mmCIF file of C-alpha atoms and ligand atoms in Angstrom:
data_model
loop_
_atom_site.group_PDB
_atom_site.id
_atom_site.type_symbol
_atom_site.label_atom_id
_atom_site.label_comp_id
_atom_site.label_asym_id
_atom_site.label_seq_id
_atom_site.Cartn_x
_atom_site.Cartn_y
_atom_site.Cartn_z
ATOM 1 C CA MET A 454 47.802 23.587 13.758
ATOM 2 C CA THR A 455 48.062 20.400 15.944
ATOM 3 C CA THR A 456 45.436 18.626 17.911
ATOM 4 C CA GLN A 457 45.939 16.853 21.313
ATOM 5 C CA ARG A 458 45.813 13.147 20.726
ATOM 6 C CA ASN A 459 44.221 10.549 23.118
ATOM 7 C CA LEU A 460 44.444 6.949 23.460
ATOM 8 C CA ALA A 461 41.140 6.407 21.718
ATOM 9 C CA SER A 462 42.637 7.875 18.543
ATOM 10 C CA VAL A 463 45.232 5.244 18.038
ATOM 11 C CA GLN A 464 44.822 1.721 16.658
ATOM 12 C CA ILE A 465 48.369 0.440 17.235
ATOM 13 C CA GLY A 466 51.413 1.337 19.642
ATOM 14 C CA PHE A 467 55.045 0.678 19.334
ATOM 15 C CA GLY A 468 56.716 -1.489 21.965
ATOM 16 C CA THR A 469 60.281 -0.718 23.062
ATOM 17 C CA SER A 470 61.061 -3.616 25.333
ATOM 18 C CA PRO A 471 63.841 -5.150 25.510
ATOM 19 C CA LEU A 472 65.509 -2.336 23.523
ATOM 20 C CA LYS A 473 68.077 -0.214 25.303
ATOM 21 C CA GLY A 474 70.301 2.674 24.466
ATOM 22 C CA ASP A 475 70.987 3.577 20.931
ATOM 23 C CA GLU A 476 69.083 0.682 19.665
ATOM 24 C CA ALA A 477 65.863 1.855 21.472
ATOM 25 C CA THR A 478 66.535 5.547 20.354
ATOM 26 C CA LYS A 479 66.963 4.408 16.816
ATOM 27 C CA ALA A 480 63.952 2.192 16.868
ATOM 28 C CA VAL A 481 61.668 4.860 18.159
ATOM 29 C CA GLU A 482 62.942 7.441 15.761
ATOM 30 C CA SER A 483 62.108 5.209 12.989
ATOM 31 C CA ALA A 484 58.728 4.196 14.274
ATOM 32 C CA LEU A 485 57.730 7.913 14.793
ATOM 33 C CA ALA A 486 58.889 8.736 11.206
ATOM 34 C CA VAL A 487 56.920 5.988 9.775
ATOM 35 C CA GLY A 488 53.811 7.212 11.619
ATOM 36 C CA TYR A 489 53.480 5.480 15.042
ATOM 37 C CA ARG A 490 52.064 7.958 17.504
ATOM 38 C CA LEU A 491 51.761 5.805 20.745
ATOM 39 C CA ILE A 492 55.131 4.814 22.163
ATOM 40 C CA ASP A 493 55.110 2.197 24.890
ATOM 41 C CA THR A 494 57.810 2.123 27.567
ATOM 42 C CA ALA A 495 58.206 1.367 31.296
ATOM 43 C CA THR A 496 60.585 2.222 34.113
ATOM 44 C CA LYS A 497 61.424 -1.482 34.291
ATOM 45 C CA TYR A 498 62.802 -1.382 30.662
ATOM 46 C CA GLU A 499 65.417 1.129 31.676
ATOM 47 C CA ASN A 500 64.960 2.863 28.330
ATOM 48 C CA GLU A 501 63.034 5.911 29.110
ATOM 49 C CA GLU A 502 66.003 8.218 28.548
ATOM 50 C CA ALA A 503 66.554 6.535 25.221
ATOM 51 C CA VAL A 504 62.913 6.686 24.165
ATOM 52 C CA GLY A 505 62.931 10.395 25.468
ATOM 53 C CA ARG A 506 65.870 11.153 23.116
ATOM 54 C CA ALA A 507 64.003 9.895 20.134
ATOM 55 C CA ILE A 508 60.723 11.896 20.929
ATOM 56 C CA ALA A 509 62.960 15.088 21.230
ATOM 57 C CA ALA A 510 64.799 14.463 17.999
ATOM 58 C CA SER A 511 61.757 13.594 16.003
ATOM 59 C CA GLY A 512 60.568 17.176 15.558
ATOM 60 C CA ILE A 513 56.970 16.187 16.030
ATOM 61 C CA PRO A 514 55.016 18.454 18.301
ATOM 62 C CA ARG A 515 54.629 16.924 21.684
ATOM 63 C CA GLU A 516 50.744 16.941 21.685
ATOM 64 C CA GLU A 517 50.879 14.758 18.632
ATOM 65 C CA ILE A 518 52.688 11.918 20.346
ATOM 66 C CA LEU A 519 51.170 9.701 23.246
ATOM 67 C CA VAL A 520 53.798 8.756 25.724
ATOM 68 C CA GLN A 521 52.978 5.847 27.808
ATOM 69 C CA THR A 522 54.972 4.415 30.615
ATOM 70 C CA LYS A 523 54.529 2.143 33.578
ATOM 71 C CA LEU A 524 55.137 2.215 37.523
ATOM 72 C CA ARG A 525 57.404 -0.484 38.211
ATOM 73 C CA GLY A 526 56.904 -2.804 41.243
ATOM 74 C CA HIS A 527 59.691 -1.357 43.381
ATOM 75 C CA ASP A 528 57.856 2.153 43.213
ATOM 76 C CA HIS A 529 54.408 1.116 44.447
ATOM 77 C CA GLY A 530 55.265 2.885 47.717
ATOM 78 C CA ASP A 531 56.921 5.956 46.033
ATOM 79 C CA VAL A 532 54.429 6.908 43.317
ATOM 80 C CA ARG A 533 55.403 10.699 43.226
ATOM 81 C CA GLY A 534 59.165 9.953 43.082
ATOM 82 C CA ALA A 535 58.546 7.444 40.475
ATOM 83 C CA LEU A 536 56.566 10.030 38.264
ATOM 84 C CA GLU A 537 59.127 12.778 38.671
ATOM 85 C CA ARG A 538 61.938 10.250 37.623
ATOM 86 C CA SER A 539 59.879 8.999 34.603
ATOM 87 C CA LEU A 540 59.068 12.609 33.494
ATOM 88 C CA GLU A 541 62.702 13.655 33.657
ATOM 89 C CA TRP A 542 64.080 10.666 31.875
ATOM 90 C CA LEU A 543 61.620 10.973 29.159
ATOM 91 C CA GLY A 544 62.195 14.696 28.929
ATOM 92 C CA VAL A 545 58.328 15.489 28.952
ATOM 93 C CA GLU A 546 56.120 17.597 31.234
ATOM 94 C CA TYR A 547 53.242 15.250 31.296
ATOM 95 C CA LEU A 548 52.566 11.570 30.457
ATOM 96 C CA ASP A 549 49.737 10.638 28.082
ATOM 97 C CA SER A 550 49.217 7.298 29.714
ATOM 98 C CA TRP A 551 50.585 5.924 33.019
ATOM 99 C CA MET A 552 50.134 2.361 33.994
ATOM 100 C CA ILE A 553 50.816 0.052 37.091
ATOM 101 C CA HIS A 554 53.099 -2.458 35.344
ATOM 102 C CA TRP A 555 51.978 -5.406 37.481
ATOM 103 C CA PRO A 556 49.565 -5.626 40.315
ATOM 104 C CA LEU A 557 51.812 -7.501 42.717
ATOM 105 C CA PRO A 558 49.135 -8.777 45.086
ATOM 106 C CA MET A 559 51.707 -10.289 47.341
ATOM 107 C CA VAL A 560 52.739 -6.670 48.136
ATOM 108 C CA GLY A 561 49.300 -5.311 48.087
ATOM 109 C CA LEU A 562 49.920 -1.712 47.446
ATOM 110 C CA TYR A 563 48.333 -1.264 43.995
ATOM 111 C CA PRO A 564 44.965 0.225 45.090
ATOM 112 C CA LYS A 565 46.784 2.885 47.026
ATOM 113 C CA ALA A 566 49.329 3.379 44.263
ATOM 114 C CA PHE A 567 46.490 3.922 41.847
ATOM 115 C CA GLU A 568 44.893 6.512 44.143
ATOM 116 C CA GLN A 569 48.264 8.361 44.287
ATOM 117 C CA MET A 570 48.373 8.333 40.536
ATOM 118 C CA ALA A 571 44.905 9.826 40.348
ATOM 119 C CA LEU A 572 46.188 12.791 42.330
ATOM 120 C CA ALA A 573 49.042 13.182 39.511
ATOM 121 C CA GLN A 574 46.181 13.128 36.936
ATOM 122 C CA GLU A 575 44.324 15.818 38.905
ATOM 123 C CA GLU A 576 47.349 18.041 38.521
ATOM 124 C CA GLY A 577 47.536 17.597 34.884
ATOM 125 C CA LEU A 578 50.881 15.524 35.006
ATOM 126 C CA VAL A 579 49.096 12.573 33.432
ATOM 127 C CA ARG A 580 46.412 12.454 31.029
ATOM 128 C CA GLU A 581 45.061 8.841 31.340
ATOM 129 C CA LEU A 582 45.511 6.283 33.926
ATOM 130 C CA GLY A 583 45.869 2.732 33.124
ATOM 131 C CA VAL A 584 47.115 -0.639 34.370
ATOM 132 C CA SER A 585 48.872 -3.483 32.968
ATOM 133 C CA ASN A 586 48.345 -7.312 33.763
ATOM 134 C CA PHE A 587 45.128 -6.528 35.868
ATOM 135 C CA LEU A 588 42.664 -9.310 36.091
ATOM 136 C CA PRO A 589 39.014 -8.513 37.119
ATOM 137 C CA GLU A 590 39.932 -9.108 40.685
ATOM 138 C CA HIS A 591 42.661 -6.464 40.688
ATOM 139 C CA LEU A 592 40.237 -4.148 38.882
ATOM 140 C CA ASP A 593 37.555 -4.766 41.694
ATOM 141 C CA ALA A 594 40.042 -4.021 44.323
ATOM 142 C CA VAL A 595 41.019 -0.566 42.572
ATOM 143 C CA LYS A 596 37.304 0.231 42.205
ATOM 144 C CA GLU A 597 36.613 -0.543 45.751
ATOM 145 C CA ALA A 598 39.374 1.463 47.243
ATOM 146 C CA THR A 599 39.246 4.444 44.931
ATOM 147 C CA GLY A 600 35.980 4.388 42.895
ATOM 148 C CA LEU A 601 38.045 4.625 39.826
ATOM 149 C CA VAL A 602 38.268 2.615 36.701
ATOM 150 C CA PRO A 603 41.322 2.677 34.568
ATOM 151 C CA ALA A 604 41.023 3.738 30.959
ATOM 152 C CA VAL A 605 43.151 0.926 29.721
ATOM 153 C CA ASP A 606 44.439 -2.422 30.823
ATOM 154 C CA GLN A 607 47.546 -3.852 28.841
ATOM 155 C CA LEU A 608 47.600 -7.622 28.924
ATOM 156 C CA GLN A 609 48.977 -10.528 26.948
ATOM 157 C CA PHE A 610 46.842 -11.582 24.255
ATOM 158 C CA ASP A 611 47.652 -13.395 21.092
ATOM 159 C CA PRO A 612 45.949 -16.030 18.847
ATOM 160 C CA GLY A 613 47.470 -18.708 21.189
ATOM 161 C CA LEU A 614 46.128 -16.840 24.339
ATOM 162 C CA THR A 615 42.579 -15.249 23.278
ATOM 163 C CA ARG A 616 41.171 -14.800 26.880
ATOM 164 C CA PRO A 617 37.646 -14.294 25.707
ATOM 165 C CA GLU A 618 36.024 -14.004 29.242
ATOM 166 C CA LEU A 619 38.740 -11.337 30.112
ATOM 167 C CA ARG A 620 38.222 -9.425 26.990
ATOM 168 C CA ALA A 621 34.297 -9.448 27.719
ATOM 169 C CA GLU A 622 34.855 -8.333 31.226
ATOM 170 C CA LEU A 623 36.959 -5.279 29.968
ATOM 171 C CA THR A 624 34.231 -4.337 27.490
ATOM 172 C CA THR A 625 31.619 -4.453 30.091
ATOM 173 C CA ARG A 626 33.783 -2.106 32.438
ATOM 174 C CA GLY A 627 34.488 0.283 29.506
ATOM 175 C CA ILE A 628 38.204 -0.273 29.559
ATOM 176 C CA GLN A 629 40.313 -0.347 26.429
ATOM 177 C CA ALA A 630 42.318 -3.531 25.985
ATOM 178 C CA GLN A 631 45.937 -3.261 24.737
ATOM 179 C CA SER A 632 47.955 -6.358 24.010
ATOM 180 C CA TRP A 633 51.590 -6.995 24.778
ATOM 181 C CA SER A 634 53.785 -9.317 22.790
ATOM 182 C CA PRO A 635 50.882 -9.321 20.093
ATOM 183 C CA LEU A 636 52.964 -11.425 17.809
ATOM 184 C CA ALA A 637 53.791 -13.747 20.550
ATOM 185 C CA ARG A 638 57.318 -12.344 20.256
ATOM 186 C CA GLY A 639 57.716 -13.548 16.682
ATOM 187 C CA GLY A 640 57.317 -17.164 17.756
ATOM 188 C CA GLU A 641 55.552 -20.221 16.390
ATOM 189 C CA VAL A 642 52.011 -18.502 16.096
ATOM 190 C CA LEU A 643 53.352 -16.438 13.203
ATOM 191 C CA ASN A 644 53.841 -19.739 11.416
ATOM 192 C CA ALA A 645 50.715 -21.522 12.414
ATOM 193 C CA LYS A 646 48.600 -23.000 9.790
ATOM 194 C CA PRO A 647 45.466 -20.939 9.942
ATOM 195 C CA VAL A 648 47.546 -17.758 10.065
ATOM 196 C CA VAL A 649 49.489 -18.616 7.088
ATOM 197 C CA GLU A 650 46.263 -19.671 5.186
ATOM 198 C CA VAL A 651 44.554 -16.323 5.900
ATOM 199 C CA ALA A 652 47.714 -14.444 5.066
ATOM 200 C CA LEU A 653 47.955 -16.225 1.687
ATOM 201 C CA ALA A 654 44.381 -15.772 0.724
ATOM 202 C CA ARG A 655 44.605 -12.042 1.617
ATOM 203 C CA GLY A 656 48.170 -11.505 0.104
ATOM 204 C CA ILE A 657 49.317 -9.969 3.446
ATOM 205 C CA THR A 658 52.152 -11.230 5.738
ATOM 206 C CA THR A 659 51.591 -13.585 8.624
ATOM 207 C CA GLY A 660 52.504 -10.666 11.022
ATOM 208 C CA GLN A 661 50.023 -8.507 9.542
ATOM 209 C CA THR A 662 47.383 -11.194 9.680
ATOM 210 C CA ILE A 663 47.874 -11.502 13.565
ATOM 211 C CA LEU A 664 47.886 -7.652 14.043
ATOM 212 C CA ALA A 665 44.635 -7.420 11.851
ATOM 213 C CA TRP A 666 43.097 -10.120 14.218
ATOM 214 C CA HIS A 667 43.938 -7.917 17.349
ATOM 215 C CA HIS A 668 42.448 -4.877 15.562
ATOM 216 C CA SER A 669 39.240 -6.928 14.554
ATOM 217 C CA LEU A 670 38.808 -7.807 18.201
ATOM 218 C CA GLY A 671 38.945 -4.141 19.269
ATOM 219 C CA ILE A 672 42.302 -4.699 20.909
ATOM 220 C CA VAL A 673 45.279 -2.077 20.543
ATOM 221 C CA PRO A 674 48.271 -4.146 19.867
ATOM 222 C CA ILE A 675 51.634 -2.865 21.257
ATOM 223 C CA ALA A 676 54.057 -4.266 18.580
ATOM 224 C CA ARG A 677 57.791 -4.162 18.484
ATOM 225 C CA SER A 678 60.100 -4.038 15.380
ATOM 226 C CA THR A 679 63.616 -2.574 14.905
ATOM 227 C CA ASN A 680 63.021 -3.073 11.135
ATOM 228 C CA ALA A 681 61.462 0.007 9.309
ATOM 229 C CA GLN A 682 59.648 -2.124 6.699
ATOM 230 C CA ARG A 683 58.175 -4.281 9.280
ATOM 231 C CA GLN A 684 57.203 -1.347 11.378
ATOM 232 C CA ARG A 685 55.328 0.155 8.309
ATOM 233 C CA GLU A 686 53.774 -3.330 7.544
ATOM 234 C CA ASN A 687 52.463 -3.494 11.141
ATOM 235 C CA LEU A 688 50.993 0.026 10.966
ATOM 236 C CA GLU A 689 49.215 -0.823 7.783
ATOM 237 C CA ALA A 690 47.884 -4.115 9.297
ATOM 238 C CA VAL A 691 45.466 -2.291 11.774
ATOM 239 C CA LYS A 692 43.409 -0.950 8.843
ATOM 240 C CA ILE A 693 42.462 -4.527 7.798
ATOM 241 C CA GLU A 694 39.076 -5.913 9.220
ATOM 242 C CA LEU A 695 39.201 -9.718 9.096
ATOM 243 C CA THR A 696 35.740 -11.659 8.380
ATOM 244 C CA ALA A 697 34.052 -13.606 11.201
ATOM 245 C CA GLU A 698 35.141 -16.687 9.379
ATOM 246 C CA GLU A 699 38.849 -15.795 9.418
ATOM 247 C CA MET A 700 38.605 -14.644 13.001
ATOM 248 C CA THR A 701 37.195 -17.933 14.166
ATOM 249 C CA LYS A 702 39.808 -19.837 12.066
ATOM 250 C CA ILE A 703 42.713 -17.995 13.820
ATOM 251 C CA SER A 704 41.168 -18.104 17.240
ATOM 252 C CA SER A 705 40.938 -21.927 16.948
ATOM 253 C CA LEU A 706 44.570 -22.257 17.563
ATOM 254 C CA PRO A 707 45.515 -24.410 20.471
ATOM 255 C CA GLN A 708 45.544 -22.214 23.619
ATOM 256 C CA ARG A 709 48.463 -22.044 26.192
ATOM 257 C CA GLY A 710 48.407 -21.071 29.700
ATOM 258 C CA LEU A 711 49.853 -18.022 31.553
ATOM 259 C CA GLY A 712 52.849 -19.890 32.780
ATOM 260 C CA ASP A 713 55.221 -17.622 34.563
ATOM 261 C CA PHE A 714 53.080 -14.555 33.417
ATOM 262 C CA ASP A 715 50.264 -15.138 35.841
ATOM 263 C CA PRO A 716 49.465 -11.701 37.478
ATOM 264 C CA ARG A 717 48.211 -13.521 40.552
ATOM 265 C CA THR A 718 51.566 -14.789 41.502
ATOM 266 C CA ARG A 719 54.197 -12.889 39.209
ATOM 267 C CA ASP A 720 56.403 -10.967 41.531
ATOM 268 C CA GLU A 721 58.013 -8.547 38.844
ATOM 269 C CA ARG A 722 59.419 -5.561 40.601
HETATM 270 N N1 NAP B 2177 52.940 -4.938 30.119
HETATM 271 C C1 NAP B 2177 53.794 -5.824 30.166
HETATM 272 O O1 NAP B 2177 54.026 -6.628 31.084
HETATM 273 C C2 NAP B 2177 54.549 -6.126 28.983
HETATM 274 C C3 NAP B 2177 55.334 -7.408 28.869
HETATM 275 C C4 NAP B 2177 56.018 -7.620 27.633
HETATM 276 C C5 NAP B 2177 55.975 -6.675 26.515
HETATM 277 N N2 NAP B 2177 55.324 -5.565 26.746
HETATM 278 C C6 NAP B 2177 55.243 -4.435 25.662
HETATM 279 O O2 NAP B 2177 54.789 -5.159 24.482
HETATM 280 C C7 NAP B 2177 55.796 -4.811 23.410
HETATM 281 C C8 NAP B 2177 55.794 -5.899 22.329
HETATM 282 O O3 NAP B 2177 55.948 -7.160 22.827
HETATM 283 P P1 NAP B 2177 57.399 -8.017 22.419
HETATM 284 O O4 NAP B 2177 58.393 -6.951 22.149
HETATM 285 O O5 NAP B 2177 57.663 -8.868 23.584
HETATM 286 O O6 NAP B 2177 56.977 -8.774 21.249
HETATM 287 P P2 NAP B 2177 56.136 -8.706 19.809
HETATM 288 O O7 NAP B 2177 55.875 -7.422 19.473
HETATM 289 O O8 NAP B 2177 54.964 -9.646 19.875
HETATM 290 O O9 NAP B 2177 57.232 -9.286 18.845
HETATM 291 C C9 NAP B 2177 58.423 -8.798 18.514
HETATM 292 C C10 NAP B 2177 59.225 -9.629 17.745
HETATM 293 O O10 NAP B 2177 58.511 -9.808 16.403
HETATM 294 C C11 NAP B 2177 59.255 -9.461 15.270
HETATM 295 N N3 NAP B 2177 58.237 -8.879 14.260
HETATM 296 C C12 NAP B 2177 57.731 -7.688 14.430
HETATM 297 N N4 NAP B 2177 56.923 -7.374 13.423
HETATM 298 C C13 NAP B 2177 56.878 -8.504 12.655
HETATM 299 C C14 NAP B 2177 56.283 -8.887 11.459
HETATM 300 N N5 NAP B 2177 55.377 -8.015 10.873
HETATM 301 N N6 NAP B 2177 56.614 -10.133 10.863
HETATM 302 C C15 NAP B 2177 57.350 -10.923 11.628
HETATM 303 N N7 NAP B 2177 58.117 -10.644 12.663
HETATM 304 C C16 NAP B 2177 57.870 -9.361 13.329
HETATM 305 C C17 NAP B 2177 60.282 -8.551 15.828
HETATM 306 O O11 NAP B 2177 61.495 -8.673 15.141
HETATM 307 P P3 NAP B 2177 62.142 -7.357 14.275
HETATM 308 O O12 NAP B 2177 62.554 -6.380 15.282
HETATM 309 O O13 NAP B 2177 63.295 -8.087 13.553
HETATM 310 O O14 NAP B 2177 61.101 -6.892 13.302
HETATM 311 C C18 NAP B 2177 60.603 -8.996 17.226
HETATM 312 O O15 NAP B 2177 61.458 -10.002 17.303
HETATM 313 C C19 NAP B 2177 57.108 -4.777 24.082
HETATM 314 O O16 NAP B 2177 58.128 -4.089 23.349
HETATM 315 C C20 NAP B 2177 56.577 -3.849 25.339
HETATM 316 O O17 NAP B 2177 56.524 -2.554 24.943
HETATM 317 C C21 NAP B 2177 54.715 -5.344 27.891
#
């Protein structure tokens, strides 16, 4: 017997950008085989078909897998068409989680788009509605226009971008935070001194230490790896609770700004 999963039941998701074609299919097949159950994609990644092939080949019952994709900027005015295309490319009859990828305030269609997505949810084509890269001002605009609050907001968080006020705001609103690029894309955060020290003291890897940091903050990291060993390692990491002292140590890394990824100005269609 299988049970329908929901977003609240998973502590980590598998990221698929920028993987495409066979590389994406192989990575998702491996991720499902080692135990990931939330798979994150987006129309913008141009890999929904490749991800769908892996889901179909896995032999895992559909209701056991959470399929999460995102409405791209070009589709804010064609929500229904976008949904039909995503369902077809993914080869599924419903989405578990559908997000607006970026708010694009310069276009100004996102509250209306969210309203249209809610109609698809009422029809049973989408289980949970989400957003990505939404700041409180964008969540306010959605609430004002539709009366609705997304279940989840996927944002950039890592030990170099801790954004405590934003996290507190999501908690107040009852919105689950997910983190994209949780390992800061395998960059220098992985080798930062406090991260290395905690990893050594615990006998875990630095990647695991960072993912445990996300988990201990109540964030669901969306991590990518094409390597089965690191996929497993990352899954194990979200069982680890760091102590308050370890958390403070890691969160004390120098903070960087949003740069090109500021949702108020980023025009990603
Ligand atoms: N919503 C958005 O706007 C948005 C934006 C960007 C990304 N995303 C989502 O977030 C996902 C994750 O972000 P990302 O792919 O940019 O970066 P990431 O998950 O932070 O980092 C991936 C990199 O880290 C390496 N890695 C993975 N596990 C590791 C470990 N345990 N130790 C050391 N290195 C490790 C991977 O290499 P190997 O493959 O060799 O292991 C890869 O190079 C994306 O795939 C996508 O689904 C969403």
